[in-house]
XYZ file of C-alpha atoms in Angstrom:
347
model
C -19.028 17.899 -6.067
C -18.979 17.375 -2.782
C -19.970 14.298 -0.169
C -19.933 12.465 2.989
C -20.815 9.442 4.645
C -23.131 9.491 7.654
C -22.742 6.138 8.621
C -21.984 2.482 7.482
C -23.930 0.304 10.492
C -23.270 -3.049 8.505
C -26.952 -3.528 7.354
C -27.235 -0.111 5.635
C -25.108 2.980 4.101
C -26.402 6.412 4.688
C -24.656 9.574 2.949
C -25.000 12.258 0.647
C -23.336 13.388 -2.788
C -23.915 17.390 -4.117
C -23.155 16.869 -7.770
C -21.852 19.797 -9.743
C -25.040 20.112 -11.513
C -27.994 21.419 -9.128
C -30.696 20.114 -11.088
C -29.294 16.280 -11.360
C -29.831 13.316 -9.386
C -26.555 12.090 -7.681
C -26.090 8.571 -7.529
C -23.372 5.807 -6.319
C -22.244 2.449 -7.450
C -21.455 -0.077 -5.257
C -18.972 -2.849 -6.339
C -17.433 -5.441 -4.321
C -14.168 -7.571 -5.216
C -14.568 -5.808 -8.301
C -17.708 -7.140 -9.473
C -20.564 -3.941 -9.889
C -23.141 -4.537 -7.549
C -25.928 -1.665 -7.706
C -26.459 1.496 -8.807
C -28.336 3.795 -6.367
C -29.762 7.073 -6.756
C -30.009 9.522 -4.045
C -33.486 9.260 -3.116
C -34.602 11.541 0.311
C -34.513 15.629 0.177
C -33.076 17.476 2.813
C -33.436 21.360 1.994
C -30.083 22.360 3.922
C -29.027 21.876 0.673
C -31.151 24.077 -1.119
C -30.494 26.701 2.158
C -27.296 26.565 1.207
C -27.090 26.946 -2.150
C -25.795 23.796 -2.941
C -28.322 22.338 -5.035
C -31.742 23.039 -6.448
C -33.635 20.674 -5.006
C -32.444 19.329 -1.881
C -32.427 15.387 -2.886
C -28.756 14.730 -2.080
C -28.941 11.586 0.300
C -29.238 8.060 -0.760
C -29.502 5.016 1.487
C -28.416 1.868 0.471
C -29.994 -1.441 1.913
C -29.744 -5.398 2.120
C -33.023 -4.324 -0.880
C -30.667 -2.713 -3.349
C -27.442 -5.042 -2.564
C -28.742 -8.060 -1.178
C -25.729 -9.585 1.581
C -24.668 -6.429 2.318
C -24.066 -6.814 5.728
C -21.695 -9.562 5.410
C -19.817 -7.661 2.221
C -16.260 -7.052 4.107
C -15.063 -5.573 0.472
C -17.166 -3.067 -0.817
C -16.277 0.231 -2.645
C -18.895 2.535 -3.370
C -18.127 5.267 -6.459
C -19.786 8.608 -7.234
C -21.249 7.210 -10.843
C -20.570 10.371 -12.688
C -16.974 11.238 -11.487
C -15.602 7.671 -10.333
C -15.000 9.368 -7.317
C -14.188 6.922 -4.182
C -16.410 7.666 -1.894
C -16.824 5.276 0.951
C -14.555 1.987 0.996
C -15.321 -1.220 3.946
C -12.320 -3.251 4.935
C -11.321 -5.264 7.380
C -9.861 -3.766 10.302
C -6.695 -6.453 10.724
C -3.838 -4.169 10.272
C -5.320 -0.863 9.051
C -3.363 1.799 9.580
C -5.439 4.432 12.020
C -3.725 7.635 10.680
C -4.158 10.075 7.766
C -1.046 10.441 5.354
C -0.515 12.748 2.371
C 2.202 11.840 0.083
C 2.996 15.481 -1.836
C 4.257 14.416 -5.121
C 6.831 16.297 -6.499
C 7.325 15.385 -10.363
C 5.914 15.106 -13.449
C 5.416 11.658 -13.409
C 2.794 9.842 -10.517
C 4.842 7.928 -7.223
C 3.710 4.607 -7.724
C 6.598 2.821 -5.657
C 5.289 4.383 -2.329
C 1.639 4.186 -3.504
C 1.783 0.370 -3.920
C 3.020 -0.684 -0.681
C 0.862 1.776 1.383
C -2.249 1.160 0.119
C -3.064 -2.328 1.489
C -2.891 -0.699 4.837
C -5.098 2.108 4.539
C -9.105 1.618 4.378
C -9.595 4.723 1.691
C -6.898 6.099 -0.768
C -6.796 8.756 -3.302
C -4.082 9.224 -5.720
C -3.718 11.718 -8.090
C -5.090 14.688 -5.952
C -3.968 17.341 -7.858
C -6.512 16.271 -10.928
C -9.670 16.677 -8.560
C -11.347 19.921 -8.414
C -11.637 21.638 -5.800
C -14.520 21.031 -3.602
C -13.962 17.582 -4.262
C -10.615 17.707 -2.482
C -11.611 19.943 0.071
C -14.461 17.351 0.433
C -11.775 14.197 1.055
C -9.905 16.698 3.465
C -12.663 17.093 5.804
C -14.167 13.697 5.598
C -13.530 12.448 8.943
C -12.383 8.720 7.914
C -9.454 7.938 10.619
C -7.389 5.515 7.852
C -6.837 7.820 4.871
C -3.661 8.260 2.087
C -3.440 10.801 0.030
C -1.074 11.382 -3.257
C -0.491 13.580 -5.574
C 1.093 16.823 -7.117
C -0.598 19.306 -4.676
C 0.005 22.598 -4.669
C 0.783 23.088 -0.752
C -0.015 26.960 0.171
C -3.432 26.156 -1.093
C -4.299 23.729 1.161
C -1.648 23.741 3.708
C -4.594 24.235 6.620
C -5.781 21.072 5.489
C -1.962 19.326 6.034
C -1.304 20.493 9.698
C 0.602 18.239 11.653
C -2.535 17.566 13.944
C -4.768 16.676 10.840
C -1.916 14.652 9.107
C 1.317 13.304 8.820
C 3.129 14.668 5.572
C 5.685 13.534 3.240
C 7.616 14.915 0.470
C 10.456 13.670 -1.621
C 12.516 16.211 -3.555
C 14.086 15.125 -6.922
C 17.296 16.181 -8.435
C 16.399 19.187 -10.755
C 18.102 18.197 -13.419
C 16.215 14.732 -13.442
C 13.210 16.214 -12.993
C 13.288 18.657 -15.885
C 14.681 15.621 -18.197
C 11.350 13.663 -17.284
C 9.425 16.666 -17.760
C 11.049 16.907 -21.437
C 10.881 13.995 -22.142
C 7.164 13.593 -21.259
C 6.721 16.143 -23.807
C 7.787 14.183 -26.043
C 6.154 11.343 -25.657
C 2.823 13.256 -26.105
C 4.120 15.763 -29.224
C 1.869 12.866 -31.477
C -1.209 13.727 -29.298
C -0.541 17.980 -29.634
C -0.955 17.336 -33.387
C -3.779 15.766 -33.399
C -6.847 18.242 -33.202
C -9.009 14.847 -31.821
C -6.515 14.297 -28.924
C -4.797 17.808 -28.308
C -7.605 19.388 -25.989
C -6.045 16.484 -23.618
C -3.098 18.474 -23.075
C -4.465 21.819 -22.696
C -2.020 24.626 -22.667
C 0.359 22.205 -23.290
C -0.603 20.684 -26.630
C 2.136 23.895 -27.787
C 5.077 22.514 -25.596
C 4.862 19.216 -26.578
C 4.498 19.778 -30.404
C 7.373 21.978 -29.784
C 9.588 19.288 -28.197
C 8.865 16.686 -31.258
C 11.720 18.781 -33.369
C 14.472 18.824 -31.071
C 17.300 16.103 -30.693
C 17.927 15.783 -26.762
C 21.235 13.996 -27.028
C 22.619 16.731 -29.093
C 23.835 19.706 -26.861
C 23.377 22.639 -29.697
C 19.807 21.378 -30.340
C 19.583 21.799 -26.498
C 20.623 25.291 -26.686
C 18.485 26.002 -29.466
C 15.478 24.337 -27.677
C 16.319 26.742 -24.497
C 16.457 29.424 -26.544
C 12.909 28.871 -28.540
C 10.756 27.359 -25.769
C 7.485 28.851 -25.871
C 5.806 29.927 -22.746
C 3.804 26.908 -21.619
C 7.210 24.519 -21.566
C 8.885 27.366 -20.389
C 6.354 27.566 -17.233
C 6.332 23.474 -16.738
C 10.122 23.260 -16.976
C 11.368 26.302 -14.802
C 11.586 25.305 -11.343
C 8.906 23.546 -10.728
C 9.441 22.514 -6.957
C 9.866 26.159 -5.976
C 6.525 26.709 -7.812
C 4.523 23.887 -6.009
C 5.572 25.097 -2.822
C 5.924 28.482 -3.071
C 2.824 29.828 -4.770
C -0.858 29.317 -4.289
C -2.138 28.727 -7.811
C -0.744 26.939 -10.897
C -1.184 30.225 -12.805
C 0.968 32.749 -10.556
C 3.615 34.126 -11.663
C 7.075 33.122 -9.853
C 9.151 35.464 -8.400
C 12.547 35.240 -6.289
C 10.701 36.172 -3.144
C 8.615 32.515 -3.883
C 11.943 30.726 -3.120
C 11.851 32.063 0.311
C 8.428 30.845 0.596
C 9.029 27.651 -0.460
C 11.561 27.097 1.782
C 9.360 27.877 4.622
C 6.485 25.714 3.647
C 9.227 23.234 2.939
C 10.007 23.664 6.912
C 6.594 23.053 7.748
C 6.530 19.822 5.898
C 6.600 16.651 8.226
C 9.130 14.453 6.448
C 10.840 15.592 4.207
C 13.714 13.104 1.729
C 15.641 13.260 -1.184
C 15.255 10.967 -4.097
C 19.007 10.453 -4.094
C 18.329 9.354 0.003
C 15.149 7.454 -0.878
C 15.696 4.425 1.694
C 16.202 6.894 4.535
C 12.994 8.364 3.136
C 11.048 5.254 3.378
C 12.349 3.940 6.541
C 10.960 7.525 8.018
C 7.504 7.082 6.702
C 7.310 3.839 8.017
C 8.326 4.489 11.104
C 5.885 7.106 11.690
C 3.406 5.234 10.246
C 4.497 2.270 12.622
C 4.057 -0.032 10.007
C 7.311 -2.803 9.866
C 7.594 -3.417 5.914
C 11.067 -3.075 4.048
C 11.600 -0.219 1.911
C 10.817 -1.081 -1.699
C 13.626 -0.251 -4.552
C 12.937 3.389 -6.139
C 13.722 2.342 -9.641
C 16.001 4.254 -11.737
C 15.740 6.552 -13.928
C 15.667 5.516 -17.928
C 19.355 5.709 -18.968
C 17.910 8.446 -21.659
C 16.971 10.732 -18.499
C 20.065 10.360 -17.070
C 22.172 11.284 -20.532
C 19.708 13.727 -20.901
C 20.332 15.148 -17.165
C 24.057 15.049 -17.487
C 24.141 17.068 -20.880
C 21.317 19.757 -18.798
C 23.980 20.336 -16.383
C 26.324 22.369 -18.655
C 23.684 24.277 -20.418
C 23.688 27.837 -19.001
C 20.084 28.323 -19.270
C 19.224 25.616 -17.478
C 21.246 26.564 -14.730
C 19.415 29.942 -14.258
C 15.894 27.948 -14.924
C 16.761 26.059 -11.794
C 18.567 28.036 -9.632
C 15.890 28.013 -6.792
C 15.496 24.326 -6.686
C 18.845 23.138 -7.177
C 18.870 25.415 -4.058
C 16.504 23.366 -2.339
C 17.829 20.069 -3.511
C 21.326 20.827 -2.366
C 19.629 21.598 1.603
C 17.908 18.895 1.825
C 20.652 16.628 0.617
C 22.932 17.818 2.964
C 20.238 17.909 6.115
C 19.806 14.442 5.076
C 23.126 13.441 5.657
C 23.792 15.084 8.537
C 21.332 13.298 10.754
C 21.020 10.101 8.771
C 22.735 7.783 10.638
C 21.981 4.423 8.498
């Protein structure tokens, strides 16, 4: 899918939405303090698109009037949603205190940052979480809109889309984890979805990793033998999510390449190229960062803490041989930017 928004004069909306099928109809809903409003269809052909090849028939753009939502010109809250992805596609705010700057917040675990996400969003007019579930014209689609007051978040893959992340286009942030941490979340999120892998209705939810998660259902995580025996037997799809997955995100180009020690060495570099750049352990100097290049004067919220399972969990990964070796590379990492951290950290 892709889409854009021509303009938004007040008294009407004008844009257009390519869905991934070239023979459908596109069409938006509009909502407003979350009541649904309208549904609108796109209704006037353009044959660019069909020039292009984007779609069979050329009608891609809707309009959408004071006739299909009446008071829209005095709406100072409306969303409007691709209907068949619930894709955000425009958003109206007022401008008091909008932030005037594009932000991507590169995610770097297993589970979504929600802490950041929640005091940012207020201040931006459009905001997409979760990037790394969109396909990709649809991201590619949000990169290239031109919308001033944009945040991003998610689990990106950075070489992919690193011309899209430039210091010029956006201001970036990432916050590195401590590897051990990480790869007790990512077991234990496992886990918690081994009942789903078992279940032939729910299992195509995890994919390739409906395996690792039954898998993880028959091992005791507090016992360090049944962690060395879970090392020693993990297939290859928790094998792939748990071995150093930082060096992966920013060292390769797609979730399926294979990683190598020369990706280290890559990551490190992209790493370089990464406007700020904090440590979980450091997360106030983190914040206070962000916020100062996003010249917005807000405390720092509390990162909360890991669940005292994770930590046991971490601490027992620590003296586990192959876990060492599984995270050699982003211990690596961690242990840089820890130190850059405080070096110039003066707070």
């Amino acid at each position: 899918m892709r889409f854009f928004i021509d303009y938004d004069n007040g008294h009407s909306i004008r844009g257009w939405i390519v869905p991934d099928n070239q023979l459908a109809t596109s069409r938006v809903m509009i909502s407003a303090e979350g009541r649904r409003l309208a549904e609108v269809a796109a209704s006037v052909v353009d044959p660019t698109f069909q020039k292009n090849g984007w779609h069979a028939t050329g009608q891609c753009i809707f309009v959408v009037t004071e006739a299909e939502v009446p008071g829209l010109s005095v709406l100072e809250r409306l969303e409007m949603y691709d209907a068949d992805t619930n894709v955000l596609i425009h958003r109206r705010t007022p401008g008091e205190g909008e932030i005037q700057m594009r932000a991507c917040l590169i995610n770097t675990g297993i589970e979504p940052e929600t802490t950041l996400q929640s005091v940012l969003f207020p201040h931006f007019r459009r905001s997409y979480f979760g990037i790394q579930r969109m396909s990709d014209e649809i991201l590619t689609s949000i990169f290239l809109n031109p919308e001033r007051s944009l945040l991003l978040s998610g689990a990106v893959v950075i070489p992919r889309y690193e011309n899209f992340l430039t210091p010029d286009l956006m201001i970036t942030a990432l916050l590195v984890p401590d590897p051990y941490i990480e790869m007790a979340t990512r077991m234990y999120w496992l886990r918690a979805r081994a009942d789903d892998a078992v279940d032939p209705a729910r299992s195509w939810r995890l994919g390739v990793l409906a395996e690792a998660a039954a898998f993880a259902k028959d091992y005791d995580f507090t016992d360090t033998k049944s962690l060395k025996r879970f090392f020693n037997m993990l297939p290859e799809p928790a094998y792939r999510l748990l071995y150093n997955p930082l060096t992966r995100q920013l060292g390769t180009r797609m979730p399926e390449d294979r990683l190598h020690p020369g990706n280290s060495i890559a990551a490190i570099e992209v790493l370089s190229r990464v406007g700020i750049v904090g440590h979980k352990t450091r997360f106030n100097a983190f914040a206070q960062t962000l916020f100062h290049q996003l010249y917005l004067d807000v405390p720092p919220p509390e990162l909360p803490n890991p669940s005292t399972a994770v930590q046991d969990l971490a601490e027992l990964l620590r003296n586990i041989k192959p876990v060492e070796e599984m995270l050699v590379f982003d211990v690596a990492i961690s242990d840089a930017v820890k130190d850059i951290v405080d070096k110039h950290w003066n707070t």
